[in-house]
Short mmCIF file of C-alpha atoms in Angstrom, two decimals:
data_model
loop_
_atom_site.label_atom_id
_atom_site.label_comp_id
_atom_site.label_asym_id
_atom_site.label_seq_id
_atom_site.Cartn_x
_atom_site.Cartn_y
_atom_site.Cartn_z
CA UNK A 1 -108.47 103.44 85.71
CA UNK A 2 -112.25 104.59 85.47
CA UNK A 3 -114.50 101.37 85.86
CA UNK A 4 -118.50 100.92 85.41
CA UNK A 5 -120.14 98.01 86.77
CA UNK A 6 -123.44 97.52 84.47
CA UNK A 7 -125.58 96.18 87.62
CA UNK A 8 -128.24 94.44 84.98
CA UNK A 9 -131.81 93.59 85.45
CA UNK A 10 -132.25 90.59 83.26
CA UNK A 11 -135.20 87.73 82.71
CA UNK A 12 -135.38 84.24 83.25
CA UNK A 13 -134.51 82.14 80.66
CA UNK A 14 -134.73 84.55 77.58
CA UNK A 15 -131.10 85.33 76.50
CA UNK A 16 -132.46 87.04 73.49
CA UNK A 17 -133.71 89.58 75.49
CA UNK A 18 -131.04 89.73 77.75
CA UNK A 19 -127.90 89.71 74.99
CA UNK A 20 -130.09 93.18 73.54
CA UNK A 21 -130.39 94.51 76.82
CA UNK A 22 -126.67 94.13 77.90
CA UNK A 23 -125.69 95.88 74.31
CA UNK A 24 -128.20 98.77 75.43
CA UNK A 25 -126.18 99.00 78.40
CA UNK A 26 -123.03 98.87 77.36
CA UNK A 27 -123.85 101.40 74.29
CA UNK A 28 -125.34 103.70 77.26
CA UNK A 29 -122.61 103.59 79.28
CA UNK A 30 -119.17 103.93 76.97
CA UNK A 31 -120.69 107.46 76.87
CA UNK A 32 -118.65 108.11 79.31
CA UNK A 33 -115.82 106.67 78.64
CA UNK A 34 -114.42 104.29 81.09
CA UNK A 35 -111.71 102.39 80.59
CA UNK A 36 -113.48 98.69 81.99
CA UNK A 37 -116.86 98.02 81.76
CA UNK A 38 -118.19 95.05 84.09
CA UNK A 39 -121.67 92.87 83.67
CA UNK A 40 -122.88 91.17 86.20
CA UNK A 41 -123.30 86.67 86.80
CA UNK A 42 -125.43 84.72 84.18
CA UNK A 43 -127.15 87.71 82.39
CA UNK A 44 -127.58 85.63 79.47
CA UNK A 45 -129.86 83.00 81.47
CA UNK A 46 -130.59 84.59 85.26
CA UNK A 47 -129.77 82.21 87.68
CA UNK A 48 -130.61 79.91 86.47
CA UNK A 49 -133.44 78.11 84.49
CA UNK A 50 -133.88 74.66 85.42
CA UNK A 51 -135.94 73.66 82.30
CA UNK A 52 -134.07 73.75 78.96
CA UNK A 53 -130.47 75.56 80.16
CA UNK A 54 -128.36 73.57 77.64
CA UNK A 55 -130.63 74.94 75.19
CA UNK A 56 -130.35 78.68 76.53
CA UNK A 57 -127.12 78.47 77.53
CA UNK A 58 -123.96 80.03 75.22
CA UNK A 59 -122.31 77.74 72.87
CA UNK A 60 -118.72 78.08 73.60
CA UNK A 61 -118.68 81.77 74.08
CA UNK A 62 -119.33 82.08 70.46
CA UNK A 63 -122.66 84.56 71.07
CA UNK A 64 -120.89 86.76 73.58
CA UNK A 65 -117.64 87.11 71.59
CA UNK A 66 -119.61 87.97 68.36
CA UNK A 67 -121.29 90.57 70.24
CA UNK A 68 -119.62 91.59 73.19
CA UNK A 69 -116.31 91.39 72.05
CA UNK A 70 -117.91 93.23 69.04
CA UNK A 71 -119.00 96.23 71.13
CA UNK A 72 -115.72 96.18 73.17
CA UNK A 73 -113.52 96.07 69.56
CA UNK A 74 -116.12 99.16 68.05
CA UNK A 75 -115.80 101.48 71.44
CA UNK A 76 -111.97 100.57 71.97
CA UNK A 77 -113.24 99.49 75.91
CA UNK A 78 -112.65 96.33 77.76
CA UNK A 79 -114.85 94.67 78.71
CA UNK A 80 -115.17 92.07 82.02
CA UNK A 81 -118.37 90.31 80.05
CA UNK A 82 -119.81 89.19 83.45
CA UNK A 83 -120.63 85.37 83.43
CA UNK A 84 -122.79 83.33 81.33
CA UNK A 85 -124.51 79.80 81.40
CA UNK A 86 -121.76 78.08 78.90
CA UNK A 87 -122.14 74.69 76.71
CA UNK A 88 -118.95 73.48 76.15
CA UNK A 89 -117.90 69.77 75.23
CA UNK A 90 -121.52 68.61 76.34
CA UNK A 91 -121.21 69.91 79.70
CA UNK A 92 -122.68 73.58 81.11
CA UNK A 93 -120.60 75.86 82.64
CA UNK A 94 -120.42 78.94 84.47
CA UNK A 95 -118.26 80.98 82.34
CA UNK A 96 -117.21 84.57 82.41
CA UNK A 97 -115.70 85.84 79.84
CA UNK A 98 -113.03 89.09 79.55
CA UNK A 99 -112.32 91.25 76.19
CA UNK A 100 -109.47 93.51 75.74
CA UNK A 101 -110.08 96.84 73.88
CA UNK A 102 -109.27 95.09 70.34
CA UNK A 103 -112.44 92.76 70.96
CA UNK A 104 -110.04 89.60 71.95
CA UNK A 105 -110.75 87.57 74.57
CA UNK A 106 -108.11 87.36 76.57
CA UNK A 107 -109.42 85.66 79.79
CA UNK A 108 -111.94 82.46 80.21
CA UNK A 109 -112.69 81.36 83.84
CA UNK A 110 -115.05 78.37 84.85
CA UNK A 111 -116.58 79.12 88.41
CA UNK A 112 -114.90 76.83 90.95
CA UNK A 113 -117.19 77.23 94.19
CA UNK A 114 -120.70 75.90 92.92
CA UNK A 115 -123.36 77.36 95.23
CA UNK A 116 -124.69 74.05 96.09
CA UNK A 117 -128.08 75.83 98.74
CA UNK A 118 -129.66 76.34 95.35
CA UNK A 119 -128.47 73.56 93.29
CA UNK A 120 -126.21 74.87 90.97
CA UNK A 121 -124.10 71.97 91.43
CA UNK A 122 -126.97 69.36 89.71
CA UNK A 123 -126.67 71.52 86.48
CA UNK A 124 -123.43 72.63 85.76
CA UNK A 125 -120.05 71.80 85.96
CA UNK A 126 -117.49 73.23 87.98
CA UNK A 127 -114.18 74.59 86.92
CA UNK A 128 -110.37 74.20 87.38
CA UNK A 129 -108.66 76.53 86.44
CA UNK A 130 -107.98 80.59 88.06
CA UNK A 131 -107.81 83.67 85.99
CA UNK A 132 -105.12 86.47 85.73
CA UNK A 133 -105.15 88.79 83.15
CA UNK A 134 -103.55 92.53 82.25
CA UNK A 135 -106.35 95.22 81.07
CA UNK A 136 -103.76 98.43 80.04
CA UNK A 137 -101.20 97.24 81.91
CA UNK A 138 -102.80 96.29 85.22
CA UNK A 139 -102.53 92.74 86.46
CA UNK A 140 -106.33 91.49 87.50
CA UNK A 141 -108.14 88.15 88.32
CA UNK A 142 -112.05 87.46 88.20
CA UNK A 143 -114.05 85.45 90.44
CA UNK A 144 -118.31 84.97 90.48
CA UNK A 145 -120.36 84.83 93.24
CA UNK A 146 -120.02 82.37 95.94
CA UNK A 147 -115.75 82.20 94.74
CA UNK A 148 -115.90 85.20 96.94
CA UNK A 149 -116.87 83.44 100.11
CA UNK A 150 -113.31 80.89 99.90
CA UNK A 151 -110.40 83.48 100.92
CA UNK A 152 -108.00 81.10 99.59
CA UNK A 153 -108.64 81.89 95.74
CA UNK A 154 -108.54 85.35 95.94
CA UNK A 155 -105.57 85.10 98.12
CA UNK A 156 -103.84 82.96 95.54
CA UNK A 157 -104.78 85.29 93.01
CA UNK A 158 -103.37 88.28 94.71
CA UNK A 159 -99.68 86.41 94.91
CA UNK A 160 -100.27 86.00 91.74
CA UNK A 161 -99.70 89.85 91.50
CA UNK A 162 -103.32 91.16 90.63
CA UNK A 163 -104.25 95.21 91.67
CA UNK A 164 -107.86 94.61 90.90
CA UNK A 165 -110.49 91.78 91.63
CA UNK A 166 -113.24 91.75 89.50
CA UNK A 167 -116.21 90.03 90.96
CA UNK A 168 -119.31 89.25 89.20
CA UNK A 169 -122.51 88.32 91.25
CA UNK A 170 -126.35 87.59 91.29
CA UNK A 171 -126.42 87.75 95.45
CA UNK A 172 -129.80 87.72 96.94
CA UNK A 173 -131.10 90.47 98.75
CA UNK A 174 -131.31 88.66 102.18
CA UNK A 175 -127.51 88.36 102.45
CA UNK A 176 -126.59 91.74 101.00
CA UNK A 177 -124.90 92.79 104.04
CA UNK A 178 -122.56 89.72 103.81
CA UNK A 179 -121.43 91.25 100.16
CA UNK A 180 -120.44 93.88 101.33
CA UNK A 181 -118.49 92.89 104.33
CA UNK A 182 -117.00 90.06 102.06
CA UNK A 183 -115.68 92.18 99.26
CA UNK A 184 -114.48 94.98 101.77
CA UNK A 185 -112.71 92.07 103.36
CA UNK A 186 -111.36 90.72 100.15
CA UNK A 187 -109.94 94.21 99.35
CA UNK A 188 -108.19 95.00 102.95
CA UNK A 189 -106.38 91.86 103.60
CA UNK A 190 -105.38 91.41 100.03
CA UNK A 191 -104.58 95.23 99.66
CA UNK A 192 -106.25 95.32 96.00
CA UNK A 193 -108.93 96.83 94.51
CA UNK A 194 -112.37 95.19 94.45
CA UNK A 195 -115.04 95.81 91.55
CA UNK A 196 -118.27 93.97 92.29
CA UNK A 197 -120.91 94.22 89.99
CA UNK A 198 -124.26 92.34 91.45
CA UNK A 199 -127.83 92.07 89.35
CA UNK A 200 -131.00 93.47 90.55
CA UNK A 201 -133.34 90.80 88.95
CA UNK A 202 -136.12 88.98 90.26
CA UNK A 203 -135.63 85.12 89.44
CA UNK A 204 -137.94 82.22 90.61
CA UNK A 205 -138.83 83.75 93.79
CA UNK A 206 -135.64 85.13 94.40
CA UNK A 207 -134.94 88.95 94.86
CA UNK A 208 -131.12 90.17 93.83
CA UNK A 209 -130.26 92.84 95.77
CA UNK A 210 -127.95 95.05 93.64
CA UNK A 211 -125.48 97.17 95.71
CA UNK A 212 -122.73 96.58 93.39
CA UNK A 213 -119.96 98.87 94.48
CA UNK A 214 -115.92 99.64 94.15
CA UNK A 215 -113.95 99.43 96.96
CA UNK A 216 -110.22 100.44 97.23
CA UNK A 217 -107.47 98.59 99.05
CA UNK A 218 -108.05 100.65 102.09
CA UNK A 219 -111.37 98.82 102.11
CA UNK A 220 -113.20 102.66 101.38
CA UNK A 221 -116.48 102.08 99.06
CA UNK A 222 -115.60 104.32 96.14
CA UNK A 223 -119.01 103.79 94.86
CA UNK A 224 -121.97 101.85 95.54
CA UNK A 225 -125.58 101.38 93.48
CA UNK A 226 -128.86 101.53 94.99
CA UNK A 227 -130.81 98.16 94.40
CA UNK A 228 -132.20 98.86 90.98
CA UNK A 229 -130.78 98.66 87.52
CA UNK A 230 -127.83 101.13 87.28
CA UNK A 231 -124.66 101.81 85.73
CA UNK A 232 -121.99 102.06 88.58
CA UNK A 233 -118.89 104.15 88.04
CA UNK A 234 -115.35 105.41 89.92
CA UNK A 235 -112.03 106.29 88.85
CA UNK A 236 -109.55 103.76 90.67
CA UNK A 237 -105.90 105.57 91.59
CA UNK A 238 -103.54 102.60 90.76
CA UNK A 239 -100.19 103.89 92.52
CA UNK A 240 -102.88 103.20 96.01
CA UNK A 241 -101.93 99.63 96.10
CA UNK A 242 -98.31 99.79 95.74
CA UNK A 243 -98.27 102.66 98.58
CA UNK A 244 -100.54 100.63 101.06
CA UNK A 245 -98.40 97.57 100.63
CA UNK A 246 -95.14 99.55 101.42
CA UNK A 247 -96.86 101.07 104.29
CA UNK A 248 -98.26 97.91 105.91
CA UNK A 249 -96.00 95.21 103.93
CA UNK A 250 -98.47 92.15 104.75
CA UNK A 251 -96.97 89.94 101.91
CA UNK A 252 -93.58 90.34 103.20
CA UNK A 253 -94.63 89.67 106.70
CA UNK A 254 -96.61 86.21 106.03
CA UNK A 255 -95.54 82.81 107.56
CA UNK A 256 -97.43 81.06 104.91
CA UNK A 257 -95.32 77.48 106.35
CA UNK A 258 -98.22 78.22 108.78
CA UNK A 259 -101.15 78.35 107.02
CA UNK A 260 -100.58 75.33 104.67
CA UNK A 261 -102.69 71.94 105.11
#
């Protein structure tokens, strides 16, 4: 499976702009021909306007599956559409968003873990429900951002049955090197493939540091972007998995009686 991670530079507050960037993107980079394309956390907003996000925000998805689902549908790609600042029944959500090669979306997921430092918890709402969905056959999950710092979700999703984790990110600059040594972590003891896909914008005096990379269950970077606006690809061997966990067979060796509070 060939994926590209679309590591985005976006603007505050101006989804306009940032819905005909993303499309730019995405027609750029179906040139050559990958089989998932992956955008990055709230490129519709940044993260996040404090002024006027209900008004900015998505309506219920219906913007990015008009046009994203649009552009996955026309180029027969799926599409992991990143995450967007979502209204939905009055209340704004974190929402990312996934499209099968028909244009369906097949996936919705709420972000969970709020990252409370910079108050995302004061202006939107957090979800409950996790995410598992098939892209040709290949059982994945998607998590954003500060999800990737609680094990126990992507642990859950993996005995669930996923391959790949898709996580979608605007992590600052400063804490770069805790990306990567989080989503190499996530891969290893999980023994799945892990496609990050950060931003590179600059957003109310904070710098996102970019590095968006694929790692393989082996926790070997496959790929990694510099810190400016990129498109990010590698070609993902998915018989790895199923050989590492017959190798070292972590799943069947748990004592999860344990673990459990």
């Amino acid at each position: 499976m060939k994926v590209s991670c679309l590591q985005m530079k976006m603007e505050l507050g101006n989804p306009s702009e940032n819905f005909l960037h993303a499309k730019q993107m995405i027609r750029r980079a179906v040139k050559e021909h990958p089989d998932v394309l992956v955008l990055p956390e709230t490129w519709n907003t940044g993260f996040f306007p404090k002024t006027g996000l209900a008004e900015l925000s998505s309506h219920d998805l219906a913007e990015v599956k008009e046009h994203i689902g649009g552009l996955a549908m026309e180029y027969n790609v799926n599409i992991v559409a990143g995450s967007v600042s979502n209204l939905r029944g009055g209340k704004i959500f974190n929402t990312a968003a996934v499209f099968d090669r028909k244009g369906a979306c097949i996936a919705e997921y709420d972000k969970t873990h709020l990252f409370t430092p910079m108050g995302e918890d004061g202006f939107y709402t957090r979800g409950d429900h996790l995410c598992v969905f098939s892209l040709d056959g290949i059982k994945c999950g998607v998590i954003i951002c500060y999800d990737l710092r609680f094990p126990e979700l992507t642990r859950r999703l993996s005995l669930d049955g996923i391959e790949m984790l898709f996580v979608v990110s605007q992590w600052p600059e400063e804490r770069i090197a805790h990306l990567r040594c989080l989503t190499a972590a996530r891969a290893i003891e999980n023994q799945i493939f892990v496609v990050n896909c950060n931003s590179c914008s600059s957003a109310d005096g904070t710098v996102y540091g970019g590095k968006s990379a694929v790692i393989d269950p082996l926790g070997r970077t496959l790929a990694l972007a510099g810190e400016t606006e990129e498109i990010l690809s590698a070609e993902c061997d998915m018989n790895l998995a199923e050989k590492i966990r017959d190798s070292i067979p972590v799943f069947r060796d748990r004592h999860p009686g344990l673990y459990e509070t």
